[in-house]
């Protein structure tokens, strides 16, 4: 696998994982819940951040040497993950849903 393809793969997985808590009422897309509160969505978002980060780290190790990261990398990647989650947040909480009256 090429490094460029691996980079885009990690970005696509991060985009999907960041929006998953807001697009479904299932915990991690698997366990059905009656109604998922905001704290459960945020907790799921944090867990998925670490899952995506771990898979990116594993892919980096597979392709070559994994470089050591400092706190700045994790702060920036967490902010980027939150930015990627914004479309799902808007769809869940800011968009007006028209239901049956």
PDB file of N, CA and C in Angstrom:
ATOM      1  N   UNK A   1       0.852  -1.173   0.000  1.00  0.00           N
ATOM      2  CA  UNK A   1       0.000   0.000   0.000  1.00  0.00           C
ATOM      3  C   UNK A   1       0.896   1.233   0.000  1.00  0.00           C
ATOM      4  N   UNK A   2       0.546   2.210  -0.808  1.00  0.00           N
ATOM      5  CA  UNK A   2       1.285   3.454  -0.918  1.00  0.00           C
ATOM      6  C   UNK A   2       0.997   4.344   0.299  1.00  0.00           C
ATOM      7  N   UNK A   3       1.941   5.186   0.648  1.00  0.00           N
ATOM      8  CA  UNK A   3       1.780   6.080   1.796  1.00  0.00           C
ATOM      9  C   UNK A   3       0.642   7.061   1.562  1.00  0.00           C
ATOM     10  N   UNK A   4       0.495   7.564   0.340  1.00  0.00           N
ATOM     11  CA  UNK A   4      -0.587   8.492   0.028  1.00  0.00           C
ATOM     12  C   UNK A   4      -1.956   7.847   0.178  1.00  0.00           C
ATOM     13  N   UNK A   5      -2.070   6.617  -0.293  1.00  0.00           N
ATOM     14  CA  UNK A   5      -3.338   5.893  -0.160  1.00  0.00           C
ATOM     15  C   UNK A   5      -3.642   5.629   1.312  1.00  0.00           C
ATOM     16  N   UNK A   6      -2.624   5.278   2.077  1.00  0.00           N
ATOM     17  CA  UNK A   6      -2.817   5.029   3.509  1.00  0.00           C
ATOM     18  C   UNK A   6      -3.255   6.299   4.232  1.00  0.00           C
ATOM     19  N   UNK A   7      -2.693   7.438   3.839  1.00  0.00           N
ATOM     20  CA  UNK A   7      -3.079   8.702   4.468  1.00  0.00           C
ATOM     21  C   UNK A   7      -4.543   9.030   4.200  1.00  0.00           C
ATOM     22  N   UNK A   8      -4.965   8.886   2.957  1.00  0.00           N
ATOM     23  CA  UNK A   8      -6.368   9.152   2.620  1.00  0.00           C
ATOM     24  C   UNK A   8      -7.301   8.146   3.270  1.00  0.00           C
ATOM     25  N   UNK A   9      -6.841   6.913   3.443  1.00  0.00           N
ATOM     26  CA  UNK A   9      -7.648   5.899   4.115  1.00  0.00           C
ATOM     27  C   UNK A   9      -7.893   6.289   5.576  1.00  0.00           C
ATOM     28  N   UNK A  10      -6.854   6.733   6.251  1.00  0.00           N
ATOM     29  CA  UNK A  10      -7.003   7.153   7.651  1.00  0.00           C
ATOM     30  C   UNK A  10      -7.929   8.361   7.754  1.00  0.00           C
ATOM     31  N   UNK A  11      -7.828   9.308   6.824  1.00  0.00           N
ATOM     32  CA  UNK A  11      -8.701  10.481   6.841  1.00  0.00           C
ATOM     33  C   UNK A  11     -10.158  10.074   6.603  1.00  0.00           C
ATOM     34  N   UNK A  12     -10.395   9.157   5.668  1.00  0.00           N
ATOM     35  CA  UNK A  12     -11.764   8.696   5.397  1.00  0.00           C
ATOM     36  C   UNK A  12     -12.346   7.949   6.595  1.00  0.00           C
ATOM     37  N   UNK A  13     -11.544   7.113   7.227  1.00  0.00           N
ATOM     38  CA  UNK A  13     -12.008   6.383   8.415  1.00  0.00           C
ATOM     39  C   UNK A  13     -12.282   7.363   9.550  1.00  0.00           C
ATOM     40  N   UNK A  14     -11.438   8.378   9.703  1.00  0.00           N
ATOM     41  CA  UNK A  14     -11.657   9.389  10.750  1.00  0.00           C
ATOM     42  C   UNK A  14     -12.938  10.174  10.496  1.00  0.00           C
ATOM     43  N   UNK A  15     -13.207  10.512   9.241  1.00  0.00           N
ATOM     44  CA  UNK A  15     -14.440  11.233   8.912  1.00  0.00           C
ATOM     45  C   UNK A  15     -15.672  10.387   9.240  1.00  0.00           C
ATOM     46  N   UNK A  16     -15.637   9.123   8.879  1.00  0.00           N
ATOM     47  CA  UNK A  16     -16.765   8.236   9.173  1.00  0.00           C
ATOM     48  C   UNK A  16     -16.925   8.022  10.679  1.00  0.00           C
ATOM     49  N   UNK A  17     -15.813   7.807  11.376  1.00  0.00           N
ATOM     50  CA  UNK A  17     -15.880   7.547  12.818  1.00  0.00           C
ATOM     51  C   UNK A  17     -16.304   8.787  13.594  1.00  0.00           C
ATOM     52  N   UNK A  18     -15.895   9.959  13.147  1.00  0.00           N
ATOM     53  CA  UNK A  18     -16.262  11.186  13.855  1.00  0.00           C
ATOM     54  C   UNK A  18     -17.747  11.484  13.743  1.00  0.00           C
ATOM     55  N   UNK A  19     -18.371  11.098  12.653  1.00  0.00           N
ATOM     56  CA  UNK A  19     -19.794  11.370  12.460  1.00  0.00           C
ATOM     57  C   UNK A  19     -20.696  10.242  12.947  1.00  0.00           C
ATOM     58  N   UNK A  20     -20.151   9.072  13.182  1.00  0.00           N
ATOM     59  CA  UNK A  20     -20.950   7.922  13.594  1.00  0.00           C
ATOM     60  C   UNK A  20     -21.778   8.162  14.857  1.00  0.00           C
ATOM     61  N   UNK A  21     -21.241   8.774  15.915  1.00  0.00           N
ATOM     62  CA  UNK A  21     -22.065   8.960  17.120  1.00  0.00           C
ATOM     63  C   UNK A  21     -23.299   9.828  16.893  1.00  0.00           C
ATOM     64  N   UNK A  22     -23.252  10.713  15.916  1.00  0.00           N
ATOM     65  CA  UNK A  22     -24.356  11.636  15.692  1.00  0.00           C
ATOM     66  C   UNK A  22     -25.353  11.143  14.655  1.00  0.00           C
ATOM     67  N   UNK A  23     -24.992  10.160  13.880  1.00  0.00           N
ATOM     68  CA  UNK A  23     -25.859   9.709  12.798  1.00  0.00           C
ATOM     69  C   UNK A  23     -26.730   8.516  13.166  1.00  0.00           C
ATOM     70  N   UNK A  24     -26.460   7.883  14.281  1.00  0.00           N
ATOM     71  CA  UNK A  24     -27.231   6.698  14.659  1.00  0.00           C
ATOM     72  C   UNK A  24     -27.521   6.705  16.158  1.00  0.00           C
ATOM     73  N   UNK A  25     -28.577   6.017  16.535  1.00  0.00           N
ATOM     74  CA  UNK A  25     -28.921   5.863  17.950  1.00  0.00           C
ATOM     75  C   UNK A  25     -28.274   4.623  18.554  1.00  0.00           C
ATOM     76  N   UNK A  26     -27.478   3.930  17.777  1.00  0.00           N
ATOM     77  CA  UNK A  26     -26.788   2.738  18.268  1.00  0.00           C
ATOM     78  C   UNK A  26     -25.427   3.139  18.829  1.00  0.00           C
ATOM     79  N   UNK A  27     -25.042   2.525  19.929  1.00  0.00           N
ATOM     80  CA  UNK A  27     -23.733   2.774  20.508  1.00  0.00           C
ATOM     81  C   UNK A  27     -22.683   2.079  19.642  1.00  0.00           C
ATOM     82  N   UNK A  28     -21.751   2.851  19.124  1.00  0.00           N
ATOM     83  CA  UNK A  28     -20.696   2.371  18.228  1.00  0.00           C
ATOM     84  C   UNK A  28     -21.258   1.721  16.978  1.00  0.00           C
ATOM     85  N   UNK A  29     -22.464   2.060  16.623  1.00  0.00           N
ATOM     86  CA  UNK A  29     -23.088   1.509  15.429  1.00  0.00           C
ATOM     87  C   UNK A  29     -23.553   0.071  15.597  1.00  0.00           C
ATOM     88  N   UNK A  30     -23.472  -0.487  16.809  1.00  0.00           N
ATOM     89  CA  UNK A  30     -23.793  -1.898  17.023  1.00  0.00           C
ATOM     90  C   UNK A  30     -24.923  -2.124  18.026  1.00  0.00           C
ATOM     91  N   UNK A  31     -24.835  -1.506  19.192  1.00  0.00           N
ATOM     92  CA  UNK A  31     -25.758  -1.775  20.294  1.00  0.00           C
ATOM     93  C   UNK A  31     -26.920  -0.784  20.236  1.00  0.00           C
ATOM     94  N   UNK A  32     -28.153  -1.255  20.000  1.00  0.00           N
ATOM     95  CA  UNK A  32     -29.276  -0.322  19.912  1.00  0.00           C
ATOM     96  C   UNK A  32     -29.634   0.264  21.285  1.00  0.00           C
ATOM     97  N   UNK A  33     -29.868   1.559  21.292  1.00  0.00           N
ATOM     98  CA  UNK A  33     -30.306   2.268  22.494  1.00  0.00           C
ATOM     99  C   UNK A  33     -31.624   2.970  22.181  1.00  0.00           C
ATOM    100  N   UNK A  34     -32.463   3.158  23.194  1.00  0.00           N
ATOM    101  CA  UNK A  34     -33.737   3.844  22.974  1.00  0.00           C
ATOM    102  C   UNK A  34     -33.481   5.306  22.612  1.00  0.00           C
ATOM    103  N   UNK A  35     -32.680   5.978  23.403  1.00  0.00           N
ATOM    104  CA  UNK A  35     -32.327   7.377  23.132  1.00  0.00           C
ATOM    105  C   UNK A  35     -30.945   7.595  23.687  1.00  0.00           C
ATOM    106  N   UNK A  36     -30.037   8.062  22.850  1.00  0.00           N
ATOM    107  CA  UNK A  36     -28.653   8.253  23.264  1.00  0.00           C
ATOM    108  C   UNK A  36     -28.453   9.713  23.686  1.00  0.00           C
ATOM    109  N   UNK A  37     -28.116   9.958  24.957  1.00  0.00           N
ATOM    110  CA  UNK A  37     -27.911  11.338  25.410  1.00  0.00           C
ATOM    111  C   UNK A  37     -26.588  11.912  24.866  1.00  0.00           C
ATOM    112  N   UNK A  38     -26.429  13.209  24.998  1.00  0.00           N
ATOM    113  CA  UNK A  38     -25.253  13.889  24.457  1.00  0.00           C
ATOM    114  C   UNK A  38     -23.967  13.401  25.115  1.00  0.00           C
ATOM    115  N   UNK A  39     -23.996  13.095  26.411  1.00  0.00           N
ATOM    116  CA  UNK A  39     -22.774  12.641  27.068  1.00  0.00           C
ATOM    117  C   UNK A  39     -22.336  11.288  26.519  1.00  0.00           C
ATOM    118  N   UNK A  40     -23.290  10.441  26.129  1.00  0.00           N
ATOM    119  CA  UNK A  40     -22.939   9.149  25.534  1.00  0.00           C
ATOM    120  C   UNK A  40     -22.335   9.347  24.146  1.00  0.00           C
ATOM    121  N   UNK A  41     -22.854  10.308  23.411  1.00  0.00           N
ATOM    122  CA  UNK A  41     -22.299  10.614  22.087  1.00  0.00           C
ATOM    123  C   UNK A  41     -20.874  11.145  22.208  1.00  0.00           C
ATOM    124  N   UNK A  42     -20.622  12.024  23.180  1.00  0.00           N
ATOM    125  CA  UNK A  42     -19.286  12.569  23.364  1.00  0.00           C
ATOM    126  C   UNK A  42     -18.305  11.507  23.855  1.00  0.00           C
ATOM    127  N   UNK A  43     -18.757  10.637  24.740  1.00  0.00           N
ATOM    128  CA  UNK A  43     -17.909   9.532  25.193  1.00  0.00           C
ATOM    129  C   UNK A  43     -17.562   8.606  24.027  1.00  0.00           C
ATOM    130  N   UNK A  44     -18.538   8.323  23.197  1.00  0.00           N
ATOM    131  CA  UNK A  44     -18.309   7.507  22.005  1.00  0.00           C
ATOM    132  C   UNK A  44     -17.337   8.197  21.054  1.00  0.00           C
ATOM    133  N   UNK A  45     -17.423   9.507  20.941  1.00  0.00           N
ATOM    134  CA  UNK A  45     -16.519  10.272  20.093  1.00  0.00           C
ATOM    135  C   UNK A  45     -15.078  10.160  20.595  1.00  0.00           C
ATOM    136  N   UNK A  46     -14.889  10.232  21.905  1.00  0.00           N
ATOM    137  CA  UNK A  46     -13.546  10.103  22.484  1.00  0.00           C
ATOM    138  C   UNK A  46     -12.986   8.702  22.245  1.00  0.00           C
ATOM    139  N   UNK A  47     -13.798   7.691  22.458  1.00  0.00           N
ATOM    140  CA  UNK A  47     -13.345   6.320  22.235  1.00  0.00           C
ATOM    141  C   UNK A  47     -12.984   6.099  20.766  1.00  0.00           C
ATOM    142  N   UNK A  48     -13.811   6.603  19.867  1.00  0.00           N
ATOM    143  CA  UNK A  48     -13.532   6.445  18.444  1.00  0.00           C
ATOM    144  C   UNK A  48     -12.291   7.230  18.021  1.00  0.00           C
ATOM    145  N   UNK A  49     -11.996   8.349  18.676  1.00  0.00           N
ATOM    146  CA  UNK A  49     -10.756   9.074  18.410  1.00  0.00           C
ATOM    147  C   UNK A  49      -9.550   8.178  18.678  1.00  0.00           C
ATOM    148  N   UNK A  50      -9.571   7.477  19.804  1.00  0.00           N
ATOM    149  CA  UNK A  50      -8.455   6.599  20.137  1.00  0.00           C
ATOM    150  C   UNK A  50      -8.404   5.374  19.225  1.00  0.00           C
ATOM    151  N   UNK A  51      -9.547   4.883  18.798  1.00  0.00           N
ATOM    152  CA  UNK A  51      -9.570   3.746  17.861  1.00  0.00           C
ATOM    153  C   UNK A  51      -8.965   4.152  16.519  1.00  0.00           C
ATOM    154  N   UNK A  52      -9.360   5.302  16.007  1.00  0.00           N
ATOM    155  CA  UNK A  52      -8.804   5.784  14.736  1.00  0.00           C
ATOM    156  C   UNK A  52      -7.309   6.073  14.889  1.00  0.00           C
ATOM    157  N   UNK A  53      -6.924   6.683  15.996  1.00  0.00           N
ATOM    158  CA  UNK A  53      -5.505   6.951  16.244  1.00  0.00           C
ATOM    159  C   UNK A  53      -4.684   5.678  16.325  1.00  0.00           C
ATOM    160  N   UNK A  54      -5.234   4.670  16.977  1.00  0.00           N
ATOM    161  CA  UNK A  54      -4.531   3.387  17.064  1.00  0.00           C
ATOM    162  C   UNK A  54      -4.416   2.698  15.722  1.00  0.00           C
ATOM    163  N   UNK A  55      -5.470   2.772  14.925  1.00  0.00           N
ATOM    164  CA  UNK A  55      -5.402   2.157  13.601  1.00  0.00           C
ATOM    165  C   UNK A  55      -4.443   2.921  12.693  1.00  0.00           C
ATOM    166  N   UNK A  56      -4.393   4.243  12.820  1.00  0.00           N
ATOM    167  CA  UNK A  56      -3.422   5.028  12.065  1.00  0.00           C
ATOM    168  C   UNK A  56      -2.001   4.712  12.477  1.00  0.00           C
ATOM    169  N   UNK A  57      -1.796   4.551  13.766  1.00  0.00           N
ATOM    170  CA  UNK A  57      -0.466   4.174  14.277  1.00  0.00           C
ATOM    171  C   UNK A  57      -0.063   2.791  13.789  1.00  0.00           C
ATOM    172  N   UNK A  58      -1.012   1.857  13.780  1.00  0.00           N
ATOM    173  CA  UNK A  58      -0.714   0.504  13.287  1.00  0.00           C
ATOM    174  C   UNK A  58      -0.392   0.517  11.801  1.00  0.00           C
ATOM    175  N   UNK A  59      -1.118   1.312  11.037  1.00  0.00           N
ATOM    176  CA  UNK A  59      -0.856   1.425   9.606  1.00  0.00           C
ATOM    177  C   UNK A  59       0.501   2.078   9.355  1.00  0.00           C
ATOM    178  N   UNK A  60       0.856   3.065  10.154  1.00  0.00           N
ATOM    179  CA  UNK A  60       2.164   3.704  10.034  1.00  0.00           C
ATOM    180  C   UNK A  60       3.280   2.707  10.358  1.00  0.00           C
ATOM    181  N   UNK A  61       3.085   1.887  11.366  1.00  0.00           N
ATOM    182  CA  UNK A  61       4.083   0.870  11.709  1.00  0.00           C
ATOM    183  C   UNK A  61       4.211  -0.181  10.614  1.00  0.00           C
ATOM    184  N   UNK A  62       3.103  -0.501   9.983  1.00  0.00           N
ATOM    185  CA  UNK A  62       3.113  -1.489   8.896  1.00  0.00           C
ATOM    186  C   UNK A  62       3.891  -0.968   7.686  1.00  0.00           C
ATOM    187  N   UNK A  63       3.751   0.325   7.397  1.00  0.00           N
ATOM    188  CA  UNK A  63       4.395   0.908   6.222  1.00  0.00           C
ATOM    189  C   UNK A  63       5.863   1.253   6.454  1.00  0.00           C
ATOM    190  N   UNK A  64       6.289   1.393   7.675  1.00  0.00           N
ATOM    191  CA  UNK A  64       7.676   1.759   7.969  1.00  0.00           C
ATOM    192  C   UNK A  64       7.832   2.001   9.453  1.00  0.00           C
ATOM    193  N   UNK A  65       8.701   2.919   9.782  1.00  0.00           N
ATOM    194  CA  UNK A  65       8.924   3.252  11.188  1.00  0.00           C
ATOM    195  C   UNK A  65       7.842   4.195  11.686  1.00  0.00           C
ATOM    196  N   UNK A  66       7.327   3.891  12.861  1.00  0.00           N
ATOM    197  CA  UNK A  66       6.354   4.784  13.499  1.00  0.00           C
ATOM    198  C   UNK A  66       7.131   5.877  14.230  1.00  0.00           C
ATOM    199  N   UNK A  67       6.821   7.109  13.920  1.00  0.00           N
ATOM    200  CA  UNK A  67       7.537   8.230  14.511  1.00  0.00           C
ATOM    201  C   UNK A  67       6.957   8.567  15.879  1.00  0.00           C
ATOM    202  N   UNK A  68       7.805   8.926  16.840  1.00  0.00           N
ATOM    203  CA  UNK A  68       7.291   9.330  18.154  1.00  0.00           C
ATOM    204  C   UNK A  68       6.569  10.674  18.048  1.00  0.00           C
ATOM    205  N   UNK A  69       5.483  10.815  18.801  1.00  0.00           N
ATOM    206  CA  UNK A  69       4.666  12.024  18.762  1.00  0.00           C
ATOM    207  C   UNK A  69       4.678  12.682  20.135  1.00  0.00           C
ATOM    208  N   UNK A  70       4.566  13.996  20.137  1.00  0.00           N
ATOM    209  CA  UNK A  70       4.486  14.740  21.396  1.00  0.00           C
ATOM    210  C   UNK A  70       3.050  15.208  21.604  1.00  0.00           C
ATOM    211  N   UNK A  71       2.823  15.941  22.681  1.00  0.00           N
ATOM    212  CA  UNK A  71       1.467  16.342  23.036  1.00  0.00           C
ATOM    213  C   UNK A  71       0.850  17.249  21.976  1.00  0.00           C
ATOM    214  N   UNK A  72       1.681  17.999  21.245  1.00  0.00           N
ATOM    215  CA  UNK A  72       1.148  18.891  20.220  1.00  0.00           C
ATOM    216  C   UNK A  72       0.414  18.124  19.122  1.00  0.00           C
ATOM    217  N   UNK A  73       0.975  16.980  18.748  1.00  0.00           N
ATOM    218  CA  UNK A  73       0.344  16.148  17.729  1.00  0.00           C
ATOM    219  C   UNK A  73      -1.039  15.695  18.181  1.00  0.00           C
ATOM    220  N   UNK A  74      -1.140  15.257  19.425  1.00  0.00           N
ATOM    221  CA  UNK A  74      -2.418  14.760  19.927  1.00  0.00           C
ATOM    222  C   UNK A  74      -3.435  15.891  20.102  1.00  0.00           C
ATOM    223  N   UNK A  75      -2.984  17.078  20.483  1.00  0.00           N
ATOM    224  CA  UNK A  75      -3.890  18.222  20.607  1.00  0.00           C
ATOM    225  C   UNK A  75      -4.443  18.619  19.242  1.00  0.00           C
ATOM    226  N   UNK A  76      -3.578  18.666  18.237  1.00  0.00           N
ATOM    227  CA  UNK A  76      -4.018  19.039  16.894  1.00  0.00           C
ATOM    228  C   UNK A  76      -4.914  17.972  16.293  1.00  0.00           C
ATOM    229  N   UNK A  77      -4.564  16.698  16.481  1.00  0.00           N
ATOM    230  CA  UNK A  77      -5.390  15.629  15.894  1.00  0.00           C
ATOM    231  C   UNK A  77      -6.754  15.540  16.582  1.00  0.00           C
ATOM    232  N   UNK A  78      -6.815  15.826  17.886  1.00  0.00           N
ATOM    233  CA  UNK A  78      -8.111  15.839  18.578  1.00  0.00           C
ATOM    234  C   UNK A  78      -8.981  16.981  18.061  1.00  0.00           C
ATOM    235  N   UNK A  79      -8.383  18.146  17.836  1.00  0.00           N
ATOM    236  CA  UNK A  79      -9.140  19.273  17.279  1.00  0.00           C
ATOM    237  C   UNK A  79      -9.607  18.972  15.861  1.00  0.00           C
ATOM    238  N   UNK A  80      -8.765  18.335  15.073  1.00  0.00           N
ATOM    239  CA  UNK A  80      -9.153  17.950  13.718  1.00  0.00           C
ATOM    240  C   UNK A  80     -10.291  16.937  13.748  1.00  0.00           C
ATOM    241  N   UNK A  81     -10.253  16.002  14.695  1.00  0.00           N
ATOM    242  CA  UNK A  81     -11.330  15.012  14.826  1.00  0.00           C
ATOM    243  C   UNK A  81     -12.648  15.696  15.180  1.00  0.00           C
ATOM    244  N   UNK A  82     -12.585  16.723  16.032  1.00  0.00           N
ATOM    245  CA  UNK A  82     -13.797  17.477  16.365  1.00  0.00           C
ATOM    246  C   UNK A  82     -14.323  18.247  15.163  1.00  0.00           C
ATOM    247  N   UNK A  83     -13.439  18.790  14.355  1.00  0.00           N
ATOM    248  CA  UNK A  83     -13.868  19.483  13.141  1.00  0.00           C
ATOM    249  C   UNK A  83     -14.524  18.501  12.179  1.00  0.00           C
ATOM    250  N   UNK A  84     -13.970  17.298  12.071  1.00  0.00           N
ATOM    251  CA  UNK A  84     -14.561  16.283  11.200  1.00  0.00           C
ATOM    252  C   UNK A  84     -15.935  15.843  11.709  1.00  0.00           C
ATOM    253  N   UNK A  85     -16.181  15.970  13.011  1.00  0.00           N
ATOM    254  CA  UNK A  85     -17.467  15.575  13.586  1.00  0.00           C
ATOM    255  C   UNK A  85     -18.533  16.648  13.439  1.00  0.00           C
ATOM    256  N   UNK A  86     -18.168  17.835  12.984  1.00  0.00           N
ATOM    257  CA  UNK A  86     -19.119  18.950  12.912  1.00  0.00           C
ATOM    258  C   UNK A  86     -20.321  18.682  12.008  1.00  0.00           C
ATOM    259  N   UNK A  87     -20.170  18.068  10.816  1.00  0.00           N
ATOM    260  CA  UNK A  87     -21.375  17.813   9.999  1.00  0.00           C
ATOM    261  C   UNK A  87     -22.399  16.917  10.704  1.00  0.00           C
ATOM    262  N   UNK A  88     -21.944  15.905  11.414  1.00  0.00           N
ATOM    263  CA  UNK A  88     -22.864  15.044  12.151  1.00  0.00           C
ATOM    264  C   UNK A  88     -23.538  15.776  13.295  1.00  0.00           C
ATOM    265  N   UNK A  89     -22.792  16.640  13.982  1.00  0.00           N
ATOM    266  CA  UNK A  89     -23.361  17.437  15.065  1.00  0.00           C
ATOM    267  C   UNK A  89     -24.428  18.377  14.538  1.00  0.00           C
ATOM    268  N   UNK A  90     -24.153  19.020  13.418  1.00  0.00           N
ATOM    269  CA  UNK A  90     -25.131  19.926  12.806  1.00  0.00           C
ATOM    270  C   UNK A  90     -26.374  19.157  12.405  1.00  0.00           C
ATOM    271  N   UNK A  91     -26.184  17.994  11.814  1.00  0.00           N
ATOM    272  CA  UNK A  91     -27.334  17.198  11.377  1.00  0.00           C
ATOM    273  C   UNK A  91     -28.176  16.763  12.576  1.00  0.00           C
ATOM    274  N   UNK A  92     -27.559  16.405  13.674  1.00  0.00           N
ATOM    275  CA  UNK A  92     -28.291  15.901  14.837  1.00  0.00           C
ATOM    276  C   UNK A  92     -28.937  17.021  15.650  1.00  0.00           C
ATOM    277  N   UNK A  93     -28.220  18.109  15.895  1.00  0.00           N
ATOM    278  CA  UNK A  93     -28.687  19.088  16.870  1.00  0.00           C
ATOM    279  C   UNK A  93     -29.096  20.444  16.292  1.00  0.00           C
ATOM    280  N   UNK A  94     -28.578  20.854  15.165  1.00  0.00           N
ATOM    281  CA  UNK A  94     -28.869  22.188  14.660  1.00  0.00           C
ATOM    282  C   UNK A  94     -29.845  22.201  13.496  1.00  0.00           C
ATOM    283  N   UNK A  95     -29.968  21.107  12.788  1.00  0.00           N
ATOM    284  CA  UNK A  95     -30.896  21.037  11.656  1.00  0.00           C
ATOM    285  C   UNK A  95     -32.305  20.810  12.166  1.00  0.00           C
ATOM    286  N   UNK A  96     -33.263  21.473  11.530  1.00  0.00           N
ATOM    287  CA  UNK A  96     -34.658  21.311  11.929  1.00  0.00           C
ATOM    288  C   UNK A  96     -35.210  20.056  11.277  1.00  0.00           C
ATOM    289  N   UNK A  97     -35.574  19.071  12.086  1.00  0.00           N
ATOM    290  CA  UNK A  97     -36.126  17.814  11.574  1.00  0.00           C
ATOM    291  C   UNK A  97     -37.643  17.956  11.463  1.00  0.00           C
ATOM    292  N   UNK A  98     -38.144  17.696  10.291  1.00  0.00           N
ATOM    293  CA  UNK A  98     -39.591  17.767  10.058  1.00  0.00           C
ATOM    294  C   UNK A  98     -40.177  16.376  10.209  1.00  0.00           C
ATOM    295  N   UNK A  99     -40.944  16.175  11.253  1.00  0.00           N
ATOM    296  CA  UNK A  99     -41.567  14.888  11.498  1.00  0.00           C
ATOM    297  C   UNK A  99     -43.056  14.969  11.273  1.00  0.00           C
ATOM    298  N   UNK A 100     -43.724  13.849  11.413  1.00  0.00           N
ATOM    299  CA  UNK A 100     -45.186  13.854  11.269  1.00  0.00           C
ATOM    300  C   UNK A 100     -45.830  14.656  12.410  1.00  0.00           C
ATOM    301  N   UNK A 101     -46.815  15.447  12.069  1.00  0.00           N
ATOM    302  CA  UNK A 101     -47.502  16.281  13.085  1.00  0.00           C
ATOM    303  C   UNK A 101     -48.649  15.539  13.733  1.00  0.00           C
TER     304      UNK A 101
END
